Amino acid sequence: MIRAALRGVGSALPKRVVTNQDLEKTVDTTDAWIVERTGIKQRHIAGDGETTVSLGSEAARKALVDAGMDASEIDLIIVATATPDATFPASAALIQRELGIRTGTAFDVAAVCSGFLYALTVASSLMETGQQKKALVIGSETFSRIIDWTDRRTCVLFGDGAGAFVLEAEEGDTGILSSTTHCDGSLSHILYVDGGPSGTGTVGHLRMDGPKVFKEAIARISGAVETCAEKVGIAVPDIDWFVPHQANQRILQGVAKRLKLNEDQVVSTVAEHANTSAASIPLAFDKAWKDGRICKGDLCMLEGMGGGLTWGAVLIKV
Ligand code: UT7
């Protein structure tokens, strides 16, 4: 069977770090509250000239170097983002331009924090059916630009960044083994942006009923992970690494506990990056890839949930 095999990983973060102590000076919050309720200690925030496209391009370049591949070989770019540089062209087209590529397919996927899982699922389907050979799948976000910086319930939670995978279609038993994606639009009102080109003609701000989202998260995410494992006939604890969307340390721990995973199987970057939406999974993956935790042959479970509500999981053998 042809599968989408992982060839390289890369990531990019804005230069500026904003700590919880920095936020204590601008909103009615404390480092103690943020750490206790979320596990977040700091986040990277994009400055002038740092955008979804610039961060995504940097992550893509690093992933190509990691893969030992030239940009000209890429015939598919999918960017998962809810914060594109422009309404159109797609950020994927703009990143393609930055990389000097002029052929192939490039488009964005809008599934918010589950976007990277959706993008991997679409890419692997296109590769398994022989339509595309070499893909860049990128999660890139600048949520700082849609945050209401006066709303302490949301502004402490998010950060900016990008991560990228290079995938190559290959016969064999490594690569993306299974995936599952879901959406329940009846819950769109608990996590949304109150603006948009057609609805209001404005960019808008992120609005979230955090406790309601929290309540939905653990059961839905665990179910998706179990489905993904069942599809290939393994038990969830048999995976090597659990690389979740980094929304809240309590959610990560709750899901891991429910799935009977050990804490040392969980890759967590929520303390350093906060919630970077579609970028959080590849950012966390890149950290564990570069520091030598994730190795060739390892089974990695990726999962997440976000606005839509959307959620899903992807099982990949490195
Ligand atoms: O990536 C997309 C998916 N998103 C998520 O998965 C997020 C899911 N939700 C969460 O992670 C949590 O619900 C939050 C971290 C957002 C909030 O934690 P919580 O334990 O659910 O707190 P809460 O919203 O119930 O608020 C508890 C109290 C409230 O005060 P009162 O009403 O009890 O007096 C809030 O006003 O904490 C207050 N509060 C804060 N206090 C200090 C809310 N935000 C802050 C803050 N600093 N930043």
Coordinates of C-alpha atoms and ligand atoms in Angstrom, one line a residue:
M1 CA 0.0 0.0 0.0
I2 CA 1.2 3.5 -0.8
R3 CA 1.4 5.7 2.4
A4 CA 2.5 9.2 3.2
A5 CA 5.9 8.7 4.9
L6 CA 7.4 11.4 7.1
R7 CA 10.6 12.7 5.7
G8 CA 11.3 15.9 7.6
V9 CA 10.0 18.2 10.3
G10 CA 10.5 21.9 11.0
S11 CA 9.1 24.8 13.1
A12 CA 9.4 28.5 13.6
L13 CA 8.5 30.8 16.5
P14 CA 8.3 34.6 16.7
K15 CA 11.3 36.2 18.4
R16 CA 9.3 38.0 21.2
V17 CA 8.5 36.0 24.3
V18 CA 5.6 37.2 26.5
T19 CA 5.6 35.7 30.0
N20 CA 2.7 35.4 32.4
Q21 CA 4.4 38.1 34.5
D22 CA 4.3 40.4 31.5
L23 CA 0.5 39.8 31.2
E24 CA 0.0 40.5 34.9
K25 CA 0.9 44.1 34.0
T26 CA -1.8 44.5 31.3
V27 CA -4.8 42.4 32.5
D28 CA -6.3 41.3 35.8
T29 CA -4.5 37.9 36.0
T30 CA -1.7 36.2 37.9
D31 CA 1.1 33.8 36.9
A32 CA -0.3 31.4 39.6
W33 CA -3.8 31.3 38.1
I34 CA -2.5 30.7 34.5
V35 CA 0.0 28.0 35.6
E36 CA -2.6 26.2 37.8
R37 CA -5.5 26.3 35.3
T38 CA -3.5 25.8 32.1
G39 CA 0.2 24.9 32.6
I40 CA 1.2 27.9 30.4
K41 CA 4.2 29.9 31.5
Q42 CA 5.0 31.9 28.4
R43 CA 4.1 32.3 24.7
H44 CA 5.7 33.7 21.5
I45 CA 4.0 36.7 20.0
A46 CA 4.5 37.9 16.4
G47 CA 6.1 41.3 15.9
D48 CA 6.2 43.6 12.9
G49 CA 7.0 41.6 9.7
E50 CA 6.2 38.2 11.4
T51 CA 3.1 36.7 9.9
T52 CA 1.4 33.3 9.3
V53 CA 3.1 33.2 5.9
S54 CA 6.6 34.2 7.1
L55 CA 6.5 31.8 10.0
G56 CA 5.0 29.0 7.9
S57 CA 7.7 29.6 5.2
E58 CA 10.5 29.4 7.8
A59 CA 9.1 26.2 9.2
A60 CA 8.7 24.7 5.7
R61 CA 12.3 25.6 4.8
K62 CA 13.6 23.9 7.9
A63 CA 11.5 20.8 7.3
L64 CA 12.8 20.6 3.7
V65 CA 16.4 20.8 5.0
D66 CA 15.6 18.1 7.6
A67 CA 14.2 15.9 4.7
G68 CA 17.2 16.6 2.5
M69 CA 14.7 17.7 -0.2
D70 CA 14.6 20.6 -2.6
A71 CA 11.6 22.8 -2.6
S72 CA 11.2 22.2 -6.4
E73 CA 10.3 18.5 -5.6
I74 CA 7.2 19.5 -3.7
D75 CA 3.9 19.0 -5.6
L76 CA 1.4 19.7 -2.7
I77 CA 1.3 22.3 0.0
I78 CA -1.5 22.4 2.5
V79 CA -1.6 25.1 5.2
A80 CA -3.8 24.6 8.2
T81 CA -4.6 28.1 9.5
A82 CA -7.4 30.2 10.9
T83 CA -5.3 33.4 10.7
P84 CA -4.3 33.7 7.1
D85 CA -2.2 36.8 5.9
A86 CA -5.0 37.6 3.5
T87 CA -8.6 36.5 2.8
F88 CA -7.1 35.3 -0.5
P89 CA -4.8 34.1 -2.0
A90 CA -4.5 31.2 0.4
S91 CA -1.5 31.2 2.7
A92 CA -0.4 28.0 0.9
A93 CA -0.1 30.0 -2.3
L94 CA 1.9 32.7 -0.6
I95 CA 4.2 30.2 1.1
Q96 CA 4.6 28.5 -2.3
R97 CA 5.8 31.8 -3.7
E98 CA 8.2 32.3 -0.8
L99 CA 9.7 28.9 -1.5
G100 CA 10.1 29.6 -5.2
I101 CA 7.8 26.8 -6.3
R102 CA 5.6 27.5 -9.4
T103 CA 3.9 24.1 -9.9
G104 CA 1.6 21.7 -8.1
T105 CA -1.4 22.1 -5.8
A106 CA -1.6 24.6 -2.8
F107 CA -4.5 25.4 -0.6
D108 CA -5.5 26.1 3.0
V109 CA -7.6 24.1 5.4
A110 CA -9.7 25.9 8.0
A111 CA -10.4 23.6 10.9
V112 CA -8.8 25.8 13.6
C113 CA -7.0 23.8 16.3
S114 CA -7.7 20.5 14.5
G115 CA -6.5 21.9 11.2
F116 CA -3.2 20.1 11.1
L117 CA -4.9 16.8 11.6
Y118 CA -7.4 17.6 8.8
A119 CA -4.5 18.7 6.6
L120 CA -2.5 15.5 7.2
T121 CA -5.7 13.5 6.5
V122 CA -6.3 15.2 3.1
A123 CA -2.6 15.0 2.2
S124 CA -2.4 11.3 2.9
S125 CA -5.6 10.6 1.0
L126 CA -4.2 12.4 -2.1
M127 CA -0.9 10.6 -1.8
E128 CA -2.4 7.1 -1.2
T129 CA -4.4 7.5 -4.4
G130 CA -1.3 8.5 -6.3
Q131 CA -2.3 12.0 -7.1
Q132 CA 0.5 13.8 -5.3
K133 CA 4.0 12.5 -4.5
K134 CA 5.8 15.0 -2.1
A135 CA 3.9 17.3 0.2
L136 CA 4.5 20.1 2.7
V137 CA 1.8 20.1 5.4
I138 CA 2.1 23.2 7.5
G139 CA 0.2 24.5 10.6
S140 CA 0.8 28.2 11.0
E141 CA -1.0 30.7 13.1
T142 CA -0.8 34.3 14.5
F143 CA -3.7 34.1 16.9
S144 CA -2.3 37.2 18.7
R145 CA -3.9 39.2 15.9
I146 CA -7.4 37.9 16.7
I147 CA -7.1 38.0 20.4
D148 CA -9.0 40.5 22.5
W149 CA -6.1 41.6 24.7
T150 CA -8.5 43.1 27.3
D151 CA -10.3 39.7 27.8
R152 CA -8.3 37.8 30.5
R153 CA -10.3 34.6 29.9
T154 CA -8.7 34.2 26.4
C155 CA -5.7 36.4 26.0
V156 CA -3.5 34.4 28.4
L157 CA -4.1 31.2 26.5
F158 CA -2.8 31.7 23.0
G159 CA 0.6 32.1 21.2
D160 CA 1.9 32.3 17.7
G161 CA 4.1 29.9 15.7
A162 CA 4.3 27.4 12.9
G163 CA 5.3 23.8 12.2
A164 CA 5.7 21.7 9.1
F165 CA 6.0 18.1 7.9
V166 CA 7.5 16.9 4.6
L167 CA 5.7 13.8 3.5
E168 CA 6.6 11.5 0.6
A169 CA 4.4 8.8 -1.0
E170 CA 6.0 5.4 -0.5
E171 CA 5.1 1.8 -0.6
G172 CA 5.5 0.3 2.8
D173 CA 4.4 0.1 6.4
T174 CA 5.6 3.5 7.7
G175 CA 3.9 6.8 7.4
I176 CA 0.3 7.8 8.2
L177 CA -1.4 4.6 9.2
S178 CA -4.8 5.9 10.1
S179 CA -6.7 9.0 10.8
T180 CA -10.2 10.2 11.9
T181 CA -11.7 13.7 11.6
H182 CA -15.0 15.0 13.0
C183 CA -17.1 18.1 13.3
D184 CA -20.2 19.1 15.3
G185 CA -21.3 22.5 14.0
S186 CA -24.1 22.7 16.6
L187 CA -21.3 23.7 19.0
S188 CA -19.9 26.5 16.8
H189 CA -21.1 29.1 19.3
I190 CA -18.8 28.0 22.2
L191 CA -15.6 28.8 20.3
Y192 CA -15.6 31.3 17.4
V193 CA -14.4 34.6 16.0
D194 CA -16.9 37.4 16.0
G195 CA -15.9 38.8 12.6
G196 CA -15.2 37.8 9.0
P197 CA -15.2 39.1 5.5
S198 CA -18.7 38.2 4.6
G199 CA -20.4 38.2 8.0
T200 CA -19.2 41.6 9.4
G201 CA -16.5 42.9 7.1
T202 CA -14.1 42.9 10.0
V203 CA -11.4 40.6 11.3
G204 CA -13.1 40.1 14.6
H205 CA -11.9 38.6 17.9
L206 CA -11.7 35.1 19.3
R207 CA -14.5 34.3 21.8
M208 CA -14.6 31.2 23.9
D209 CA -16.7 29.6 26.6
G210 CA -13.7 27.9 28.1
P211 CA -15.4 25.6 30.6
K212 CA -17.9 24.4 27.9
V213 CA -15.1 23.6 25.5
F214 CA -13.1 21.9 28.3
K215 CA -16.2 19.7 29.1
E216 CA -16.4 18.6 25.5
A217 CA -12.7 17.9 25.0
I218 CA -11.6 14.9 26.9
A219 CA -14.3 12.4 25.8
R220 CA -14.3 13.5 22.2
I221 CA -10.5 13.5 21.8
S222 CA -10.2 10.1 23.6
G223 CA -12.8 8.6 21.3
A224 CA -10.9 9.8 18.2
V225 CA -7.6 8.3 19.5
E226 CA -9.3 5.0 20.2
T227 CA -10.9 4.9 16.7
C228 CA -7.5 5.6 15.1
A229 CA -5.8 2.8 17.1
E230 CA -8.7 0.3 16.4
K231 CA -8.4 1.0 12.6
V232 CA -4.9 -0.6 12.7
G233 CA -5.6 -3.2 15.4
I234 CA -3.4 -1.8 18.1
A235 CA -4.2 -0.8 21.7
V236 CA -3.7 2.9 22.5
P237 CA -1.0 2.3 25.2
D238 CA 1.1 0.4 22.5
I239 CA 2.0 3.8 20.9
D240 CA 5.4 5.2 21.6
W241 CA 4.5 8.9 21.7
F242 CA 1.4 10.9 22.3
V243 CA 1.6 14.3 20.6
P244 CA -1.6 16.3 21.5
H245 CA -2.8 19.7 20.6
Q246 CA -1.4 21.9 23.3
A247 CA -4.5 23.7 24.6
N248 CA -4.3 23.0 28.4
Q249 CA -2.0 20.8 30.4
R250 CA -5.1 19.6 32.3
I251 CA -6.7 18.4 29.1
L252 CA -3.5 16.6 28.0
Q253 CA -3.3 14.8 31.4
G254 CA -7.0 14.0 31.4
V255 CA -6.9 12.4 28.0
A256 CA -3.6 10.6 28.7
K257 CA -5.1 9.2 32.0
R258 CA -8.3 8.1 30.3
L259 CA -6.3 6.3 27.6
K260 CA -4.0 4.7 30.1
L261 CA -0.9 6.3 28.8
N262 CA 2.2 7.0 30.9
E263 CA 3.0 10.7 31.5
D264 CA 6.4 10.1 29.9
Q265 CA 4.8 9.2 26.6
V266 CA 3.1 12.6 26.4
V267 CA 4.9 15.4 24.5
S268 CA 4.0 18.7 26.1
T269 CA 5.1 22.1 25.0
V270 CA 2.1 24.0 26.4
A271 CA 4.3 25.7 29.1
E272 CA 6.6 27.3 26.5
H273 CA 4.3 27.8 23.4
A274 CA 0.8 28.1 24.9
N275 CA -2.0 27.3 22.5
T276 CA -0.8 27.9 18.9
S277 CA -3.9 26.4 17.3
A278 CA -3.1 24.5 14.1
A279 CA 0.6 25.0 14.7
S280 CA 0.7 23.3 18.2
I281 CA 1.0 19.7 17.1
P282 CA 3.9 20.1 14.6
L283 CA 5.6 22.5 17.0
A284 CA 5.5 19.9 19.8
F285 CA 6.4 17.1 17.4
D286 CA 9.4 19.0 16.1
K287 CA 10.6 19.6 19.7
A288 CA 10.5 15.8 20.5
W289 CA 12.0 15.0 17.0
K290 CA 14.9 17.4 17.5
D291 CA 15.7 16.4 21.1
G292 CA 15.9 12.7 20.1
R293 CA 12.8 11.4 21.9
I294 CA 10.9 10.6 18.6
C295 CA 13.0 8.1 16.6
K296 CA 12.7 6.2 13.4
G297 CA 10.1 3.4 13.7
D298 CA 8.2 5.0 16.6
L299 CA 4.4 5.0 16.6
C300 CA 3.1 8.5 17.3
M301 CA -0.5 9.5 18.0
L302 CA -1.5 13.1 17.2
E303 CA -4.8 14.5 18.4
G304 CA -6.7 17.7 18.9
M305 CA -9.9 19.6 19.2
G306 CA -10.9 23.2 18.2
G307 CA -13.5 25.6 16.9
G308 CA -16.3 24.1 14.9
L309 CA -16.2 22.1 17.0
T310 CA -13.7 20.0 15.1
W311 CA -11.6 17.2 16.5
G312 CA -9.6 14.2 15.3
A313 CA -6.5 12.0 15.5
V314 CA -3.8 10.8 13.2
L315 CA -1.5 7.7 13.8
I316 CA 1.8 7.9 12.1
K317 CA 4.7 5.5 12.1
V318 CA 7.9 7.5 11.7
Ligands
UT7_1 O1 -7.7 25.0 21.4 C1 -9.1 25.1 21.4 C2 -9.6 24.3 22.5 N1 -9.6 25.1 23.6 C3 -9.6 24.5 24.8 O2 -9.4 23.3 24.9 C4 -9.7 25.4 26.0 C5 -10.6 24.6 27.0 N2 -10.9 25.4 28.2 C6 -9.9 25.6 29.2 O3 -8.8 25.2 29.0 C7 -10.3 26.2 30.5 O4 -11.7 26.2 30.6 C8 -9.8 27.6 30.7 C9 -8.3 27.6 30.9 C10 -10.1 28.5 29.5 C11 -10.4 28.3 31.9 O5 -10.1 27.5 33.1 P1 -11.3 27.1 34.1 O6 -10.7 26.3 35.2 O7 -12.4 26.4 33.3 O8 -11.8 28.5 34.7 P2 -13.1 29.3 34.5 O9 -13.3 29.8 33.1 O10 -14.2 28.5 35.1 O11 -12.9 30.5 35.5 C12 -12.7 30.4 36.9 C13 -12.5 31.7 37.5 C14 -13.6 32.7 37.1 O12 -13.8 33.6 38.2 P3 -15.1 33.4 39.1 O13 -16.3 33.6 38.1 O14 -15.1 32.0 39.6 O15 -15.0 34.5 40.1 C15 -12.9 33.5 36.0 O16 -13.4 34.8 35.9 O17 -11.3 32.3 37.0 C16 -11.5 33.6 36.5 N3 -10.5 33.8 35.4 C17 -9.3 34.3 35.6 N4 -8.7 34.7 36.7 C18 -7.4 35.1 36.6 C19 -10.7 33.5 34.1 N5 -9.6 33.8 33.4 C20 -8.7 34.3 34.3 C21 -7.4 34.8 34.3 N6 -6.8 35.1 35.4 N7 -6.7 34.8 33.1

